[in-house]
PDB file of C-alpha atoms in Angstrom:
ATOM      1  CA  MET A   1      97.512-171.141   9.264  1.00 56.00           C
ATOM      2  CA  GLU A   2     100.894-170.601   7.794  1.00 82.00           C
ATOM      3  CA  ALA A   3      99.907-171.562   4.710  1.00 83.00           C
ATOM      4  CA  MET A   4      96.900-169.708   4.517  1.00 81.00           C
ATOM      5  CA  ALA A   5      99.184-166.300   5.429  1.00 85.00           C
ATOM      6  CA  ILE A   6     101.157-167.544   2.278  1.00 90.00           C
ATOM      7  CA  VAL A   7      98.211-168.139   0.066  1.00 87.00           C
ATOM      8  CA  ASP A   8      96.820-164.946   1.068  1.00 88.00           C
ATOM      9  CA  PHE A   9     100.200-163.362   0.336  1.00 92.00           C
ATOM     10  CA  LEU A  10     100.221-164.731  -3.084  1.00 94.00           C
ATOM     11  CA  PHE A  11      97.008-163.043  -3.938  1.00 92.00           C
ATOM     12  CA  ARG A  12      97.815-159.575  -2.787  1.00 93.00           C
ATOM     13  CA  TRP A  13     101.199-159.913  -4.844  1.00 96.00           C
ATOM     14  CA  ALA A  14      98.965-161.067  -7.771  1.00 97.00           C
ATOM     15  CA  HIS A  15      96.639-158.553  -7.072  1.00 97.00           C
ATOM     16  CA  VAL A  16      99.256-155.463  -7.288  1.00 96.00           C
ATOM     17  CA  LEU A  17     101.347-157.290 -10.355  1.00 97.00           C
ATOM     18  CA  PHE A  18      97.920-157.180 -12.416  1.00 98.00           C
ATOM     19  CA  GLY A  19      97.322-153.297 -10.963  1.00 97.00           C
ATOM     20  CA  VAL A  20     100.512-152.424 -11.788  1.00 97.00           C
ATOM     21  CA  THR A  21     100.097-153.648 -15.483  1.00 98.00           C
ATOM     22  CA  TRP A  22      96.201-152.361 -15.856  1.00 98.00           C
ATOM     23  CA  ILE A  23      97.000-148.940 -14.092  1.00 98.00           C
ATOM     24  CA  GLY A  24     100.259-148.254 -15.859  1.00 98.00           C
ATOM     25  CA  MET A  25      98.742-148.930 -19.273  1.00 98.00           C
ATOM     26  CA  LEU A  26      95.747-146.468 -18.517  1.00 98.00           C
ATOM     27  CA  TYR A  27      98.396-143.848 -18.061  1.00 98.00           C
ATOM     28  CA  TYR A  28     100.482-144.868 -21.114  1.00 98.00           C
ATOM     29  CA  PHE A  29      96.437-144.653 -22.994  1.00 97.00           C
ATOM     30  CA  ASN A  30      96.370-141.280 -21.352  1.00 97.00           C
ATOM     31  CA  PHE A  31      99.509-139.609 -20.855  1.00 97.00           C
ATOM     32  CA  VAL A  32     101.491-141.270 -23.622  1.00 97.00           C
ATOM     33  CA  GLN A  33      99.658-142.593 -26.575  1.00 96.00           C
ATOM     34  CA  ALA A  34      96.577-140.364 -26.938  1.00 94.00           C
ATOM     35  CA  GLU A  35      98.918-137.452 -27.217  1.00 94.00           C
ATOM     36  CA  TYR A  36     100.792-138.922 -29.738  1.00 96.00           C
ATOM     37  CA  PHE A  37      97.775-139.475 -32.234  1.00 94.00           C
ATOM     38  CA  LYS A  38      97.181-136.281 -32.311  1.00 93.00           C
ATOM     39  CA  GLN A  39     100.056-135.155 -33.684  1.00 95.00           C
ATOM     40  CA  ALA A  40     101.077-138.609 -35.641  1.00 95.00           C
ATOM     41  CA  GLU A  41     101.329-138.205 -39.336  1.00 96.00           C
ATOM     42  CA  PRO A  42      98.568-140.208 -41.271  1.00 94.00           C
ATOM     43  CA  ALA A  43     100.626-143.218 -42.096  1.00 96.00           C
ATOM     44  CA  ALA A  44     102.077-143.562 -38.636  1.00 96.00           C
ATOM     45  CA  LEU A  45      98.863-143.021 -37.061  1.00 94.00           C
ATOM     46  CA  ALA A  46      97.277-145.331 -39.468  1.00 94.00           C
ATOM     47  CA  ASP A  47     100.099-148.008 -38.596  1.00 95.00           C
ATOM     48  CA  ALA A  48      99.957-147.499 -34.516  1.00 95.00           C
ATOM     49  CA  LYS A  49      96.167-148.522 -34.803  1.00 94.00           C
ATOM     50  CA  ALA A  50      96.620-151.492 -36.549  1.00 94.00           C
ATOM     51  CA  LYS A  51      99.661-153.032 -34.779  1.00 95.00           C
ATOM     52  CA  LEU A  52     100.214-151.130 -31.589  1.00 96.00           C
ATOM     53  CA  ALA A  53      96.826-150.094 -30.350  1.00 96.00           C
ATOM     54  CA  PRO A  54      95.381-153.691 -29.785  1.00 96.00           C
ATOM     55  CA  ARG A  55      98.334-155.218 -28.333  1.00 97.00           C
ATOM     56  CA  ALA A  56      98.141-152.386 -25.767  1.00 97.00           C
ATOM     57  CA  LEU A  57      94.556-152.517 -25.400  1.00 98.00           C
ATOM     58  CA  TRP A  58      94.976-156.532 -24.964  1.00 98.00           C
ATOM     59  CA  TRP A  59      97.387-155.904 -22.278  1.00 98.00           C
ATOM     60  CA  PHE A  60      94.896-153.451 -20.516  1.00 98.00           C
ATOM     61  CA  ARG A  61      91.811-155.112 -20.649  1.00 98.00           C
ATOM     62  CA  TRP A  62      93.089-158.509 -19.298  1.00 98.00           C
ATOM     63  CA  GLY A  63      95.077-156.506 -16.620  1.00 98.00           C
ATOM     64  CA  ALA A  64      91.828-154.695 -15.354  1.00 98.00           C
ATOM     65  CA  MET A  65      90.073-158.436 -15.280  1.00 98.00           C
ATOM     66  CA  PHE A  66      92.541-160.205 -13.336  1.00 98.00           C
ATOM     67  CA  THR A  67      92.858-157.244 -11.217  1.00 98.00           C
ATOM     68  CA  PHE A  68      89.357-157.193 -10.589  1.00 98.00           C
ATOM     69  CA  ILE A  69      89.162-161.189  -9.820  1.00 98.00           C
ATOM     70  CA  THR A  70      92.019-161.159  -7.219  1.00 97.00           C
ATOM     71  CA  GLY A  71      90.602-158.222  -5.614  1.00 96.00           C
ATOM     72  CA  VAL A  72      86.886-159.781  -5.255  1.00 96.00           C
ATOM     73  CA  LEU A  73      88.982-162.760  -3.863  1.00 94.00           C
ATOM     74  CA  LEU A  74      90.871-160.462  -1.241  1.00 94.00           C
ATOM     75  CA  TYR A  75      87.827-158.391  -0.579  1.00 93.00           C
ATOM     76  CA  GLY A  76      86.148-161.942   0.707  1.00 92.00           C
ATOM     77  CA  GLY A  77      88.766-162.824   2.490  1.00 89.00           C
ATOM     78  CA  VAL A  78      89.222-159.340   4.493  1.00 88.00           C
ATOM     79  CA  HIS A  79      85.443-159.508   5.132  1.00 85.00           C
ATOM     80  CA  HIS A  80      86.183-162.680   6.576  1.00 83.00           C
ATOM     81  CA  LYS A  81      88.563-161.508   8.987  1.00 84.00           C
ATOM     82  CA  GLY A  82      86.401-158.745  10.032  1.00 82.00           C
ATOM     83  CA  VAL A  83      88.497-156.133   9.098  1.00 81.00           C
ATOM     84  CA  LEU A  84      86.754-154.409   6.192  1.00 87.00           C
ATOM     85  CA  ASN A  85      87.121-150.815   6.696  1.00 89.00           C
ATOM     86  CA  ASP A  86      85.637-147.733   4.777  1.00 91.00           C
ATOM     87  CA  TYR A  87      88.932-147.563   2.787  1.00 92.00           C
ATOM     88  CA  ILE A  88      88.598-150.678   1.530  1.00 93.00           C
ATOM     89  CA  ILE A  89      84.764-150.366   0.396  1.00 94.00           C
ATOM     90  CA  LEU A  90      85.391-147.024  -1.281  1.00 95.00           C
ATOM     91  CA  GLY A  91      88.624-148.610  -3.090  1.00 96.00           C
ATOM     92  CA  ALA A  92      86.903-151.667  -4.419  1.00 96.00           C
ATOM     93  CA  THR A  93      83.910-149.420  -5.256  1.00 97.00           C
ATOM     94  CA  MET A  94      86.097-147.284  -7.799  1.00 98.00           C
ATOM     95  CA  GLY A  95      88.300-150.321  -8.976  1.00 98.00           C
ATOM     96  CA  THR A  96      84.770-151.870  -9.649  1.00 98.00           C
ATOM     97  CA  LEU A  97      83.750-149.126 -11.613  1.00 98.00           C
ATOM     98  CA  MET A  98      87.134-148.916 -13.668  1.00 98.00           C
ATOM     99  CA  PHE A  99      86.927-152.589 -14.592  1.00 98.00           C
ATOM    100  CA  LEU A 100      83.414-151.874 -15.884  1.00 98.00           C
ATOM    101  CA  ASN A 101      84.525-149.064 -17.388  1.00 98.00           C
ATOM    102  CA  VAL A 102      86.863-151.049 -19.281  1.00 98.00           C
ATOM    103  CA  TRP A 103      84.994-153.800 -20.426  1.00 98.00           C
ATOM    104  CA  LEU A 104      81.606-152.041 -20.774  1.00 98.00           C
ATOM    105  CA  ILE A 105      82.640-149.320 -22.494  1.00 98.00           C
ATOM    106  CA  ILE A 106      86.532-148.322 -23.603  1.00 98.00           C
ATOM    107  CA  TRP A 107      86.792-151.663 -24.983  1.00 98.00           C
ATOM    108  CA  PRO A 108      83.494-151.877 -27.062  1.00 98.00           C
ATOM    109  CA  ALA A 109      84.160-148.314 -28.239  1.00 98.00           C
ATOM    110  CA  GLN A 110      88.057-148.753 -28.994  1.00 97.00           C
ATOM    111  CA  LYS A 111      86.889-151.411 -31.273  1.00 97.00           C
ATOM    112  CA  VAL A 112      84.980-149.418 -33.185  1.00 97.00           C
ATOM    113  CA  VAL A 113      87.812-146.758 -33.107  1.00 95.00           C
ATOM    114  CA  LEU A 114      90.368-149.238 -34.582  1.00 94.00           C
ATOM    115  CA  GLY A 115      87.834-150.717 -37.040  1.00 92.00           C
ATOM    116  CA  LEU A 116      87.777-154.095 -35.383  1.00 92.00           C
ATOM    117  CA  ALA A 117      83.994-153.888 -35.217  1.00 94.00           C
ATOM    118  CA  GLU A 118      81.288-151.986 -36.915  1.00 95.00           C
ATOM    119  CA  GLY A 119      79.835-148.505 -35.489  1.00 95.00           C
ATOM    120  CA  ASP A 120      79.972-144.978 -35.440  1.00 96.00           C
ATOM    121  CA  ALA A 121      84.116-143.902 -34.776  1.00 94.00           C
ATOM    122  CA  SER A 122      83.322-140.339 -34.385  1.00 95.00           C
ATOM    123  CA  VAL A 123      80.593-141.485 -31.821  1.00 96.00           C
ATOM    124  CA  ALA A 124      82.798-144.285 -30.095  1.00 97.00           C
ATOM    125  CA  ALA A 125      86.126-142.154 -29.775  1.00 96.00           C
ATOM    126  CA  PRO A 126      85.129-139.356 -27.161  1.00 96.00           C
ATOM    127  CA  LYS A 127      83.072-141.791 -25.367  1.00 97.00           C
ATOM    128  CA  ALA A 128      86.209-144.237 -24.697  1.00 97.00           C
ATOM    129  CA  ALA A 129      88.317-141.197 -24.417  1.00 97.00           C
ATOM    130  CA  LEU A 130      85.758-139.718 -21.766  1.00 98.00           C
ATOM    131  CA  ALA A 131      85.501-143.302 -19.660  1.00 98.00           C
ATOM    132  CA  SER A 132      89.173-143.728 -19.863  1.00 98.00           C
ATOM    133  CA  ARG A 133      89.620-140.076 -18.522  1.00 98.00           C
ATOM    134  CA  THR A 134      87.444-140.559 -15.459  1.00 98.00           C
ATOM    135  CA  ASN A 135      89.445-143.953 -14.886  1.00 98.00           C
ATOM    136  CA  THR A 136      92.137-142.163 -14.742  1.00 98.00           C
ATOM    137  CA  LEU A 137      90.398-139.583 -12.300  1.00 98.00           C
ATOM    138  CA  PHE A 138      89.870-142.563  -9.868  1.00 98.00           C
ATOM    139  CA  SER A 139      93.013-144.124 -10.010  1.00 98.00           C
ATOM    140  CA  ALA A 140      94.721-141.585  -7.668  1.00 98.00           C
ATOM    141  CA  PRO A 141      91.872-141.736  -4.830  1.00 98.00           C
ATOM    142  CA  MET A 142      91.579-145.487  -5.298  1.00 97.00           C
ATOM    143  CA  LEU A 143      95.176-146.278  -5.108  1.00 96.00           C
ATOM    144  CA  PHE A 144      94.889-144.185  -1.639  1.00 95.00           C
ATOM    145  CA  CYS A 145      92.231-146.303   0.014  1.00 94.00           C
ATOM    146  CA  MET A 146      93.858-149.357  -0.930  1.00 91.00           C
ATOM    147  CA  LEU A 147      97.391-148.487   0.697  1.00 89.00           C
ATOM    148  CA  GLY A 148      95.382-146.491   3.429  1.00 85.00           C
ATOM    149  CA  SER A 149      93.325-149.925   4.250  1.00 79.00           C
ATOM    150  CA  PRO A 150      95.880-151.571   6.402  1.00 75.00           C
ATOM    151  CA  HIS A 151      97.183-147.891   8.058  1.00 72.00           C
ATOM    152  CA  LEU A 152      94.734-145.441   8.322  1.00 72.00           C
ATOM    153  CA  GLY A 153      91.445-147.663   8.361  1.00 55.00           C
ATOM    154  CA  TYR A 154      91.948-150.043  11.572  1.00 49.00           C
ATOM    155  CA  SER A 155      91.068-148.140  14.538  1.00 49.00           C
ATOM    156  CA  ALA A 156      87.896-148.511  15.960  1.00 45.00           C
ATOM    157  CA  ASP A 157      86.372-145.467  14.576  1.00 49.00           C
ATOM    158  CA  HIS A 158      87.040-146.867  11.148  1.00 46.00           C
ATOM    159  CA  LEU A 159      86.203-150.481  11.515  1.00 49.00           C
ATOM    160  CA  VAL A 160      82.888-150.587   9.161  1.00 47.00           C
ATOM    161  CA  ALA A 161      80.129-151.900  11.345  1.00 42.00           C
ATOM    162  CA  ALA A 162      77.568-154.591  10.213  1.00 38.00           C
ATOM    163  CA  ASN A 163      75.041-152.137   9.264  1.00 41.00           C
ATOM    164  CA  GLY A 164      77.689-150.513   7.154  1.00 50.00           C
ATOM    165  CA  GLY A 165      80.126-147.482   7.008  1.00 67.00           C
ATOM    166  CA  GLY A 166      79.962-143.774   8.241  1.00 82.00           C
ATOM    167  CA  LEU A 167      78.646-140.673   6.533  1.00 90.00           C
ATOM    168  CA  GLY A 168      81.626-139.948   5.189  1.00 92.00           C
ATOM    169  CA  LEU A 169      81.982-142.970   3.006  1.00 93.00           C
ATOM    170  CA  TRP A 170      78.415-142.907   2.164  1.00 94.00           C
ATOM    171  CA  LEU A 171      79.035-139.376   0.569  1.00 96.00           C
ATOM    172  CA  ALA A 172      82.421-140.180  -1.058  1.00 97.00           C
ATOM    173  CA  ILE A 173      80.467-143.038  -2.867  1.00 97.00           C
ATOM    174  CA  GLY A 174      77.759-140.705  -4.007  1.00 97.00           C
ATOM    175  CA  LEU A 175      80.388-138.432  -5.461  1.00 98.00           C
ATOM    176  CA  ILE A 176      81.993-141.081  -6.951  1.00 98.00           C
ATOM    177  CA  GLY A 177      78.667-142.035  -8.546  1.00 98.00           C
ATOM    178  CA  LEU A 178      78.239-138.952  -9.775  1.00 98.00           C
ATOM    179  CA  LEU A 179      81.532-138.571 -11.436  1.00 98.00           C
ATOM    180  CA  GLN A 180      81.082-142.073 -12.919  1.00 98.00           C
ATOM    181  CA  LEU A 181      77.468-140.729 -14.344  1.00 98.00           C
ATOM    182  CA  ASN A 182      79.310-137.744 -15.735  1.00 98.00           C
ATOM    183  CA  GLY A 183      82.003-140.394 -17.332  1.00 98.00           C
ATOM    184  CA  MET A 184      79.434-142.027 -18.962  1.00 98.00           C
ATOM    185  CA  PHE A 185      76.548-139.242 -19.765  1.00 97.00           C
ATOM    186  CA  GLY A 186      78.416-136.008 -19.416  1.00 97.00           C
ATOM    187  CA  LYS A 187      81.748-134.334 -20.785  1.00 96.00           C
ATOM    188  CA  ALA A 188      85.326-134.016 -19.884  1.00 96.00           C
ATOM    189  CA  GLY A 189      85.606-130.756 -18.265  1.00 96.00           C
ATOM    190  CA  PRO A 190      88.507-130.187 -16.668  1.00 96.00           C
ATOM    191  CA  ILE A 191      89.681-133.601 -16.914  1.00 98.00           C
ATOM    192  CA  ALA A 192      89.940-133.088 -20.835  1.00 97.00           C
ATOM    193  CA  THR A 193      93.590-132.062 -20.292  1.00 97.00           C
ATOM    194  CA  ILE A 194      96.827-134.576 -18.293  1.00 97.00           C
ATOM    195  CA  ARG A 195      97.327-131.650 -15.934  1.00 97.00           C
ATOM    196  CA  GLY A 196      93.609-131.334 -15.603  1.00 98.00           C
ATOM    197  CA  VAL A 197      93.131-134.966 -14.598  1.00 98.00           C
ATOM    198  CA  ILE A 198      95.962-135.202 -12.860  1.00 98.00           C
ATOM    199  CA  HIS A 199      95.364-132.183 -10.427  1.00 98.00           C
ATOM    200  CA  MET A 200      91.251-133.446 -10.202  1.00 98.00           C
ATOM    201  CA  SER A 201      92.693-136.997  -9.524  1.00 98.00           C
ATOM    202  CA  LEU A 202      94.675-135.887  -6.442  1.00 98.00           C
ATOM    203  CA  ALA A 203      91.951-133.285  -5.469  1.00 98.00           C
ATOM    204  CA  LEU A 204      89.722-136.144  -5.711  1.00 98.00           C
ATOM    205  CA  ALA A 205      91.844-138.581  -3.514  1.00 97.00           C
ATOM    206  CA  ALA A 206      92.340-135.307  -0.474  1.00 97.00           C
ATOM    207  CA  VAL A 207      88.715-135.107  -0.551  1.00 97.00           C
ATOM    208  CA  CYS A 208      87.496-138.777   0.173  1.00 95.00           C
ATOM    209  CA  PHE A 209      90.026-138.844   2.793  1.00 93.00           C
ATOM    210  CA  CYS A 210      88.702-135.838   4.440  1.00 93.00           C
ATOM    211  CA  LEU A 211      85.296-137.187   4.234  1.00 93.00           C
ATOM    212  CA  ILE A 212      86.147-140.582   5.951  1.00 90.00           C
ATOM    213  CA  LEU A 213      88.244-139.037   8.468  1.00 85.00           C
ATOM    214  CA  PHE A 214      86.000-136.378   9.618  1.00 84.00           C
ATOM    215  CA  LEU A 215      83.049-137.720   9.133  1.00 82.00           C
TER     216      LEU A 215
END
């Protein structure tokens, strides 16, 4: 039992370590690099796209990959222990969508933007930007749910039964699904600015918490 506890802790530690790398790079892209690219001189911009951005994207996408892998293993362990709750399910849902956005939308589009793959950069750039903004939108509620799962979710009212979670969970998942569809096919709207995406991310965390808590 003690050995299993150590293994469980190591996977949790690795999950957080990879997650810090991933989300840290996500915030760097959205709050620092994107704003710099808007103001950079042509020569500096070309140099950054050739040398800086590919390196940053390497850490970004592989941080996402290993966060996801360790997360899946931890999810299986939590399910096996019978302590799966609405917060974990919702956080894992957002984390999975964020991972898929990285590998299926952001990275393929960024390869076109950086000239690493063929395609229309004028189409790829806004597509990558919207998916990245959507991941930033999901980041605060996802982290809230992951941290809330052991502190807010182990009461009898919030343990997930065999037939699924409560109404609040399903409403929250539905809302996240709509936001994901917007991130794929819609427009940035209020999350187009740094201030807007931060405010909307915090508001989404509050909405998800209230849905699970009261419904």
